[in-house]
Amino acid sequence: MKALLLKNLKSPLIPTVIPKPKATKNRSRIKLSFAGLNRRDYWIQQGQYPRIDLPVVLGSDGLGIDETDGRRVFFNPGLNWGENQASQQPEFQLVGMPDQGTLAEYISVPADKIYEVPDHLTDPEGACLPLAGVTAYRALFIQGRLQPGQKVLITGVGGGVASLAVKLALAKSAQVYINSSSDEKIETVISWGCINGWNYRTDLEWLQNAKEEVGGFDLILDGAGGETVKDYIDVLRPGGRLVAYGATLGPWTQVPAAKVFWKQIHLTGSTMGSDQDFADMVDFVREHQVRPYVDRVFSMDEANQAFDYLINPEAFGKIVIKINAH
Ligand SMILES: NC(=O)c1ccc[n+]([C@@H]2O[C@H](COP(=O)([O-])OP(=O)(O)OC[C@H]3O[C@@H](n4cnc5c(N)ncnc54)[C@H](OP(=O)(O)O)[C@@H]3O)[C@@H](O)[C@H]2O)c1
């Protein structure tokens, strides 16, 4: 079968013929039609991920036909979470390194990880839901404990996880606010039902404006990290929560410890989700007809352009690859 292989770090993916994976007693083979990209795929390509094992077929998300029963399916890319709902065990890993990922014509995955795709989702929407969906779901509702009516700020709304978190939070009837480097993205997300958004790049007063308008957020969901987090402590209400699921900008700097303890702030981390979180996320998406925002669909031949686009500031939401070779 055709697959896109990463043979060396910081180098393009190479179309390669590799053996077709086999279905076994406990694993089903899926004929893939779309694969969703994540920042993780880019981090691995750039050598900025722990325990990189090359060569590898990247891609944690995908949608296709389960050859055992002909259903349109996707799967939970998180393997070996374990029984503890509070955190994953050390053996936890994701599809798409070290195991073969979804940038290939076929994949074999444990049968108990496979879910029928909710009918309201298109193939590209379904293909990019799993990883970002479970990450946003756990960060908002399990670690973030978001309740209807609460005020949540979702930062960097152009991100794949952040844009999906907005849709989930709106479906929960939260009061949703956002920030972004792009006025166009802010306008689009307000049209989905967000109350307001601020441009963190061009509006130097945005924190003050947000504080005056909102009073204080119950929850802030952040995947950027770096020096941005110190500012968020100021706009959280006393007793509020900041849930971090990523650090695209690097380690946190200058977070004011005194304000954190004086305001009784909860600083919480969140990664992916348990098997239970994944099942609950799929149910929630089906019940509330949530749809991920797909920015662009690239062909398999254009996969390297898609990787470049992943880090383009214009990118918005999810990037999908059409597995077009069968
Ligand atoms: N823990 C987990 O399980 C998990 C799962 C998925 C992802 N992650 C991590 O979470 C992060 C985001 O992932 P993703 O897939 O959503 O990535 P992504 O789609 O590449 O998100 C990038 C976004 O970051 C935002 N950003 C950049 N600088 C910012 C700043 N100064 N303030 C606020 N936002 C800023 C931008 O938003 P605007 O365009 O709106 O400015 C940009 O669109 C990555 O670090 C990723 O590795 C973790």
GROMACS .gro file of C-alpha atoms and ligand atoms in nm:
model
  374
    1MET     CA    1   0.000   0.000   0.000
    2LYS     CA    2   0.101   0.361  -0.043
    3ALA     CA    3   0.211   0.550   0.268
    4LEU     CA    4   0.390   0.876   0.343
    5LEU     CA    5   0.709   0.796   0.528
    6LEU     CA    6   0.914   1.026   0.750
    7LYS     CA    7   1.264   0.880   0.715
    8ASN     CA    8   1.473   1.165   0.857
    9LEU     CA    9   1.402   1.457   1.088
   10LYS     CA   10   1.336   1.797   0.931
   11SER     CA   11   1.286   1.637   0.594
   12PRO     CA   12   0.980   1.593   0.370
   13LEU     CA   13   0.747   1.294   0.383
   14ILE     CA   14   0.826   1.046   0.106
   15PRO     CA   15   0.558   0.842  -0.077
   16THR     CA   16   0.662   0.480  -0.023
   17VAL     CA   17   0.510   0.136  -0.075
   18ILE     CA   18   0.495  -0.054   0.254
   19PRO     CA   19   0.323  -0.381   0.352
   20LYS     CA   20  -0.052  -0.359   0.413
   21PRO     CA   21  -0.129  -0.408   0.785
   22LYS     CA   22  -0.326  -0.719   0.875
   23ALA     CA   23  -0.653  -0.753   1.061
   24THR     CA   24  -0.621  -0.993   1.356
   25LYS     CA   25  -0.857  -1.134   1.618
   26ASN     CA   26  -0.853  -0.810   1.820
   27ARG     CA   27  -0.766  -0.559   1.549
   28SER     CA   28  -0.968  -0.437   1.252
   29ARG     CA   29  -0.828  -0.303   0.929
   30ILE     CA   30  -0.964   0.031   0.813
   31LYS     CA   31  -0.943   0.147   0.451
   32LEU     CA   32  -0.868   0.515   0.508
   33SER     CA   33  -1.024   0.793   0.303
   34PHE     CA   34  -0.913   1.101   0.504
   35ALA     CA   35  -0.647   1.173   0.767
   36GLY     CA   36  -0.646   1.469   1.005
   37LEU     CA   37  -0.320   1.647   1.094
   38ASN     CA   38  -0.219   1.770   1.437
   39ARG     CA   39   0.060   1.990   1.569
   40ARG     CA   40   0.215   1.668   1.705
   41ASP     CA   41   0.287   1.551   1.349
   42TYR     CA   42   0.482   1.869   1.287
   43TRP     CA   43   0.666   1.849   1.624
   44ILE     CA   44   0.779   1.493   1.538
   45GLN     CA   45   0.892   1.594   1.187
   46GLN     CA   46   1.098   1.875   1.344
   47GLY     CA   47   1.253   1.648   1.608
   48GLN     CA   48   1.076   1.834   1.892
   49TYR     CA   49   0.900   1.535   2.048
   50PRO     CA   50   1.018   1.276   2.300
   51ARG     CA   51   1.134   0.928   2.192
   52ILE     CA   52   1.112   0.970   1.815
   53ASP     CA   53   1.136   0.638   1.634
   54LEU     CA   54   1.213   0.659   1.259
   55PRO     CA   55   1.114   0.576   0.994
   56VAL     CA   56   0.749   0.636   1.073
   57VAL     CA   57   0.414   0.691   0.906
   58LEU     CA   58   0.272   0.992   1.093
   59GLY     CA   59  -0.093   1.079   1.154
   60SER     CA   60  -0.304   1.011   1.463
   61ASP     CA   61  -0.646   1.085   1.315
   62GLY     CA   62  -0.826   0.918   1.028
   63LEU     CA   63  -1.161   0.811   0.890
   64GLY     CA   64  -1.244   0.523   0.662
   65ILE     CA   65  -1.433   0.201   0.613
   66ASP     CA   66  -1.395  -0.082   0.865
   67GLU     CA   67  -1.332  -0.384   0.644
   68THR     CA   68  -1.492  -0.621   0.895
   69ASP     CA   69  -1.841  -0.467   0.871
   70GLY     CA   70  -1.837  -0.185   0.612
   71ARG     CA   71  -1.916   0.089   0.866
   72ARG     CA   72  -1.783   0.448   0.828
   73VAL     CA   73  -1.553   0.474   1.128
   74PHE     CA   74  -1.286   0.668   1.311
   75PHE     CA   75  -1.095   0.560   1.619
   76ASN     CA   76  -0.955   0.674   1.950
   77PRO     CA   77  -0.584   0.736   1.879
   78GLY     CA   78  -0.489   0.713   2.247
   79LEU     CA   79  -0.351   0.368   2.338
   80ASN     CA   80  -0.290   0.219   2.686
   81TRP     CA   81  -0.438   0.504   2.893
   82GLY     CA   82  -0.516   0.256   3.171
   83GLU     CA   83  -0.798   0.249   3.428
   84ASN     CA   84  -0.712   0.567   3.620
   85GLN     CA   85  -0.941   0.848   3.502
   86ALA     CA   86  -0.718   1.112   3.667
   87SER     CA   87  -0.412   1.053   3.445
   88GLN     CA   88  -0.265   0.817   3.187
   89GLN     CA   89  -0.019   0.538   3.271
   90PRO     CA   90   0.345   0.556   3.148
   91GLU     CA   91   0.267   0.313   2.862
   92PHE     CA   92   0.024   0.565   2.708
   93GLN     CA   93   0.102   0.639   2.343
   94LEU     CA   94  -0.067   0.769   2.032
   95VAL     CA   95  -0.131   0.612   1.694
   96GLY     CA   96   0.122   0.761   1.451
   97MET     CA   97   0.450   0.688   1.633
   98PRO     CA   98   0.582   0.441   1.718
   99ASP     CA   99   0.291   0.251   1.554
  100GLN     CA  100   0.198   0.324   1.193
  101GLY     CA  101  -0.023   0.631   1.154
  102THR     CA  102  -0.299   0.743   0.921
  103LEU     CA  103  -0.101   0.892   0.632
  104ALA     CA  104  -0.144   0.561   0.450
  105GLU     CA  105  -0.410   0.372   0.259
  106TYR     CA  106  -0.483   0.124   0.541
  107ILE     CA  107  -0.438   0.107   0.915
  108SER     CA  108  -0.500  -0.169   1.165
  109VAL     CA  109  -0.626  -0.058   1.509
  110PRO     CA  110  -0.762  -0.234   1.818
  111ALA     CA  111  -1.129  -0.312   1.751
  112ASP     CA  112  -1.235  -0.165   2.086
  113LYS     CA  113  -1.098   0.177   1.982
  114ILE     CA  114  -1.324   0.201   1.677
  115TYR     CA  115  -1.641   0.417   1.667
  116GLU     CA  116  -1.904   0.470   1.401
  117VAL     CA  117  -1.882   0.831   1.278
  118PRO     CA  118  -2.185   1.044   1.379
  119ASP     CA  119  -2.409   1.092   1.073
  120HIS     CA  120  -2.402   1.473   1.080
  121LEU     CA  121  -2.024   1.485   1.016
  122THR     CA  122  -1.875   1.495   0.666
  123ASP     CA  123  -1.578   1.266   0.601
  124PRO     CA  124  -1.318   1.545   0.647
  125GLU     CA  125  -1.492   1.665   0.967
  126GLY     CA  126  -1.497   1.314   1.109
  127ALA     CA  127  -1.135   1.253   1.011
  128CYS     CA  128  -1.006   1.543   1.221
  129LEU     CA  129  -1.232   1.509   1.525
  130PRO     CA  130  -1.068   1.241   1.745
  131LEU     CA  131  -0.744   1.385   1.887
  132ALA     CA  132  -0.850   1.750   1.907
  133GLY     CA  133  -1.199   1.646   2.014
  134VAL     CA  134  -1.094   1.439   2.313
  135THR     CA  135  -0.829   1.696   2.413
  136ALA     CA  136  -1.079   1.982   2.407
  137TYR     CA  137  -1.348   1.773   2.578
  138ARG     CA  138  -1.129   1.668   2.873
  139ALA     CA  139  -0.968   2.011   2.909
  140LEU     CA  140  -1.306   2.189   2.920
  141PHE     CA  141  -1.534   1.950   3.101
  142ILE     CA  142  -1.317   1.715   3.311
  143GLN     CA  143  -1.014   1.922   3.409
  144GLY     CA  144  -1.191   2.257   3.354
  145ARG     CA  145  -1.526   2.152   3.508
  146LEU     CA  146  -1.707   2.398   3.280
  147GLN     CA  147  -2.075   2.443   3.365
  148PRO     CA  148  -2.357   2.602   3.161
  149GLY     CA  149  -2.358   2.980   3.198
  150GLN     CA  150  -1.994   3.004   3.309
  151LYS     CA  151  -1.757   3.245   3.139
  152VAL     CA  152  -1.471   3.075   2.953
  153LEU     CA  153  -1.184   3.235   2.759
  154ILE     CA  154  -1.040   3.011   2.487
  155THR     CA  155  -0.705   3.143   2.370
  156GLY     CA  156  -0.557   3.127   2.019
  157VAL     CA  157  -0.884   3.034   1.856
  158GLY     CA  158  -0.714   2.963   1.525
  159GLY     CA  159  -0.576   2.640   1.673
  160GLY     CA  160  -0.723   2.300   1.598
  161VAL     CA  161  -0.801   2.222   1.963
  162ALA     CA  162  -0.911   2.578   2.046
  163SER     CA  163  -1.157   2.608   1.756
  164LEU     CA  164  -1.315   2.278   1.853
  165ALA     CA  165  -1.320   2.375   2.222
  166VAL     CA  166  -1.526   2.680   2.125
  167LYS     CA  167  -1.785   2.460   1.956
  168LEU     CA  168  -1.801   2.223   2.255
  169ALA     CA  169  -1.827   2.508   2.507
  170LEU     CA  170  -2.108   2.673   2.308
  171ALA     CA  171  -2.290   2.340   2.294
  172LYS     CA  172  -2.262   2.330   2.678
  173SER     CA  173  -2.431   2.676   2.691
  174ALA     CA  174  -2.124   2.843   2.839
  175GLN     CA  175  -2.053   3.213   2.778
  176VAL     CA  176  -1.758   3.188   2.540
  177TYR     CA  177  -1.489   3.452   2.479
  178ILE     CA  178  -1.179   3.413   2.265
  179ASN     CA  179  -0.854   3.575   2.162
  180SER     CA  180  -0.662   3.548   1.836
  181SER     CA  181  -0.401   3.719   1.621
  182SER     CA  182  -0.660   3.755   1.345
  183ASP     CA  183  -0.964   3.985   1.327
  184GLU     CA  184  -1.113   3.759   1.058
  185LYS     CA  185  -1.093   3.453   1.282
  186ILE     CA  186  -1.250   3.652   1.569
  187GLU     CA  187  -1.537   3.764   1.344
  188THR     CA  188  -1.598   3.408   1.226
  189VAL     CA  189  -1.603   3.267   1.578
  190ILE     CA  190  -1.837   3.541   1.699
  191SER     CA  191  -2.071   3.432   1.419
  192TRP     CA  192  -2.073   3.084   1.580
  193GLY     CA  193  -2.216   3.237   1.900
  194CYS     CA  194  -1.919   3.362   2.103
  195ILE     CA  195  -1.984   3.677   2.303
  196ASN     CA  196  -1.664   3.866   2.221
  197GLY     CA  197  -1.303   3.829   2.115
  198TRP     CA  198  -0.985   4.035   2.135
  199ASN     CA  199  -0.682   4.055   1.907
  200TYR     CA  200  -0.384   3.973   2.131
  201ARG     CA  201  -0.142   4.096   1.865
  202THR     CA  202  -0.283   4.437   1.764
  203ASP     CA  203  -0.496   4.540   2.066
  204LEU     CA  204  -0.246   4.635   2.335
  205GLU     CA  205  -0.529   4.708   2.581
  206TRP     CA  206  -0.705   4.378   2.528
  207LEU     CA  207  -0.649   4.241   2.877
  208GLN     CA  208  -0.782   4.558   3.040
  209ASN     CA  209  -1.079   4.562   2.801
  210ALA     CA  210  -1.154   4.198   2.871
  211LYS     CA  211  -1.139   4.257   3.246
  212GLU     CA  212  -1.373   4.555   3.227
  213GLU     CA  213  -1.622   4.376   3.005
  214VAL     CA  214  -1.624   4.034   3.172
  215GLY     CA  215  -1.521   4.099   3.532
  216GLY     CA  216  -1.334   3.768   3.556
  217PHE     CA  217  -1.337   3.437   3.371
  218ASP     CA  218  -1.438   3.117   3.546
  219LEU     CA  219  -1.210   2.920   3.315
  220ILE     CA  220  -0.928   2.991   3.070
  221LEU     CA  221  -0.826   2.720   2.824
  222ASP     CA  222  -0.477   2.767   2.683
  223GLY     CA  223  -0.250   2.582   2.441
  224ALA     CA  224   0.004   2.859   2.374
  225GLY     CA  225   0.189   2.885   2.707
  226GLY     CA  226   0.511   3.089   2.706
  227GLU     CA  227   0.486   3.440   2.842
  228THR     CA  228   0.111   3.466   2.776
  229VAL     CA  229   0.006   3.273   3.087
  230LYS     CA  230   0.121   3.537   3.336
  231ASP     CA  231  -0.139   3.777   3.193
  232TYR     CA  232  -0.423   3.531   3.230
  233ILE     CA  233  -0.392   3.517   3.610
  234ASP     CA  234  -0.519   3.878   3.617
  235VAL     CA  235  -0.834   3.808   3.419
  236LEU     CA  236  -0.939   3.494   3.607
  237ARG     CA  237  -1.196   3.540   3.881
  238PRO     CA  238  -1.084   3.447   4.233
  239GLY     CA  239  -1.105   3.067   4.254
  240GLY     CA  240  -1.100   3.038   3.874
  241ARG     CA  241  -0.921   2.772   3.671
  242LEU     CA  242  -0.657   2.785   3.401
  243VAL     CA  243  -0.631   2.461   3.207
  244ALA     CA  244  -0.322   2.417   2.989
  245TYR     CA  245  -0.322   2.154   2.714
  246GLY     CA  246  -0.017   2.278   2.519
  247ALA     CA  247   0.279   2.515   2.515
  248THR     CA  248   0.338   2.611   2.153
  249LEU     CA  249   0.533   2.919   2.272
  250GLY     CA  250   0.743   2.722   2.523
  251PRO     CA  251   0.764   2.711   2.904
  252TRP     CA  252   0.561   2.954   3.115
  253THR     CA  253   0.754   3.259   3.227
  254GLN     CA  254   0.702   3.506   3.512
  255VAL     CA  255   0.373   3.361   3.633
  256PRO     CA  256   0.298   3.569   3.946
  257ALA     CA  257   0.296   3.314   4.226
  258ALA     CA  258   0.156   3.560   4.480
  259LYS     CA  259  -0.150   3.631   4.265
  260VAL     CA  260  -0.198   3.260   4.202
  261PHE     CA  261  -0.220   3.178   4.573
  262TRP     CA  262  -0.394   3.499   4.684
  263LYS     CA  263  -0.667   3.452   4.423
  264GLN     CA  264  -0.691   3.077   4.500
  265ILE     CA  265  -0.634   3.001   4.131
  266HIS     CA  266  -0.633   2.640   4.005
  267LEU     CA  267  -0.356   2.578   3.751
  268THR     CA  268  -0.436   2.247   3.583
  269GLY     CA  269  -0.286   2.040   3.304
  270SER     CA  270  -0.475   1.826   3.057
  271THR     CA  271  -0.362   1.573   2.799
  272MET     CA  272  -0.580   1.387   2.549
  273GLY     CA  273  -0.834   1.182   2.747
  274SER     CA  274  -0.923   0.839   2.883
  275ASP     CA  275  -1.122   0.583   2.685
  276GLN     CA  276  -1.426   0.698   2.885
  277ASP     CA  277  -1.358   1.063   2.792
  278PHE     CA  278  -1.334   0.963   2.426
  279ALA     CA  279  -1.666   0.774   2.433
  280ASP     CA  280  -1.832   1.067   2.616
  281MET     CA  281  -1.688   1.314   2.363
  282VAL     CA  282  -1.834   1.118   2.070
  283ASP     CA  283  -2.175   1.101   2.244
  284PHE     CA  284  -2.164   1.476   2.316
  285VAL     CA  285  -2.067   1.559   1.955
  286ARG     CA  286  -2.351   1.339   1.826
  287GLU     CA  287  -2.610   1.479   2.068
  288HIS     CA  288  -2.521   1.845   2.007
  289GLN     CA  289  -2.435   1.807   1.635
  290VAL     CA  290  -2.091   1.964   1.693
  291ARG     CA  291  -1.877   2.000   1.378
  292PRO     CA  292  -1.501   2.066   1.373
  293TYR     CA  293  -1.397   2.362   1.159
  294VAL     CA  294  -1.204   2.228   0.859
  295ASP     CA  295  -0.984   2.493   0.702
  296ARG     CA  296  -0.834   2.305   0.406
  297VAL     CA  297  -0.824   1.959   0.255
  298PHE     CA  298  -0.498   1.867   0.077
  299SER     CA  299  -0.437   1.566  -0.145
  300MET     CA  300  -0.182   1.301  -0.047
  301ASP     CA  301   0.052   1.443  -0.310
  302GLU     CA  302   0.030   1.781  -0.136
  303ALA     CA  303   0.103   1.645   0.213
  304ASN     CA  304   0.429   1.837   0.249
  305GLN     CA  305   0.250   2.162   0.163
  306ALA     CA  306  -0.010   2.069   0.425
  307PHE     CA  307   0.268   2.035   0.686
  308ASP     CA  308   0.398   2.381   0.590
  309TYR     CA  309   0.045   2.518   0.617
  310LEU     CA  310   0.001   2.371   0.968
  311ILE     CA  311   0.231   2.638   1.108
  312ASN     CA  312   0.112   2.920   0.882
  313PRO     CA  313  -0.050   3.192   1.099
  314GLU     CA  314  -0.339   3.198   0.850
  315ALA     CA  315  -0.431   2.837   0.930
  316PHE     CA  316  -0.761   2.812   1.114
  317GLY     CA  317  -0.900   2.498   1.271
  318LYS     CA  318  -0.818   2.163   1.120
  319ILE     CA  319  -0.611   2.054   0.819
  320VAL     CA  320  -0.707   1.729   0.648
  321ILE     CA  321  -0.537   1.502   0.391
  322LYS     CA  322  -0.744   1.311   0.136
  323ILE     CA  323  -0.607   0.958   0.106
  324ASN     CA  324  -0.671   0.943  -0.264
  325ALA     CA  325  -0.477   0.651  -0.397
  326HIS     CA  326  -0.714   0.356  -0.399
  327LIG     N1  327  -0.208   1.785   2.561
  327LIG     C1  328  -0.263   1.730   2.453
  327LIG     O1  329  -0.324   1.622   2.458
  327LIG     C2  330  -0.255   1.804   2.326
  327LIG     C3  331  -0.337   1.767   2.220
  327LIG     C4  332  -0.335   1.843   2.107
  327LIG     C5  333  -0.249   1.952   2.100
  327LIG     N2  334  -0.165   1.981   2.203
  327LIG     C6  335  -0.074   2.095   2.197
  327LIG     O2  336  -0.156   2.213   2.203
  327LIG     C7  337  -0.100   2.316   2.122
  327LIG     C8  338  -0.201   2.360   2.018
  327LIG     O3  339  -0.232   2.249   1.938
  327LIG     P1  340  -0.322   2.260   1.811
  327LIG     O4  341  -0.321   2.132   1.739
  327LIG     O5  342  -0.453   2.318   1.848
  327LIG     O6  343  -0.226   2.360   1.734
  327LIG     P2  344  -0.244   2.460   1.622
  327LIG     O7  345  -0.369   2.429   1.548
  327LIG     O8  346  -0.119   2.460   1.551
  327LIG     O9  347  -0.261   2.599   1.706
  327LIG     C9  348  -0.179   2.706   1.689
  327LIG    C10  349  -0.250   2.831   1.738
  327LIG    O10  350  -0.183   2.883   1.849
  327LIG    C11  351  -0.228   3.016   1.865
  327LIG     N3  352  -0.128   3.106   1.923
  327LIG    C12  353  -0.005   3.133   1.876
  327LIG     N4  354   0.052   3.231   1.951
  327LIG    C13  355  -0.039   3.264   2.048
  327LIG    C14  356  -0.041   3.358   2.153
  327LIG     N5  357   0.062   3.442   2.177
  327LIG     N6  358  -0.151   3.365   2.231
  327LIG    C15  359  -0.256   3.284   2.208
  327LIG     N7  360  -0.261   3.194   2.108
  327LIG    C16  361  -0.153   3.184   2.029
  327LIG    C17  362  -0.264   3.068   1.726
  327LIG    O11  363  -0.398   3.115   1.731
  327LIG     P3  364  -0.450   3.238   1.640
  327LIG    O12  365  -0.429   3.193   1.498
  327LIG    O13  366  -0.594   3.248   1.676
  327LIG    O14  367  -0.371   3.358   1.677
  327LIG    C18  368  -0.247   2.945   1.638
  327LIG    O15  369  -0.349   2.931   1.542
  327LIG    C19  370   0.027   2.256   2.060
  327LIG    O16  371   0.135   2.294   2.142
  327LIG    C20  372   0.004   2.107   2.069
  327LIG    O17  373   0.123   2.033   2.071
  327LIG    C21  374  -0.169   1.910   2.315
   0.00000   0.00000   0.00000
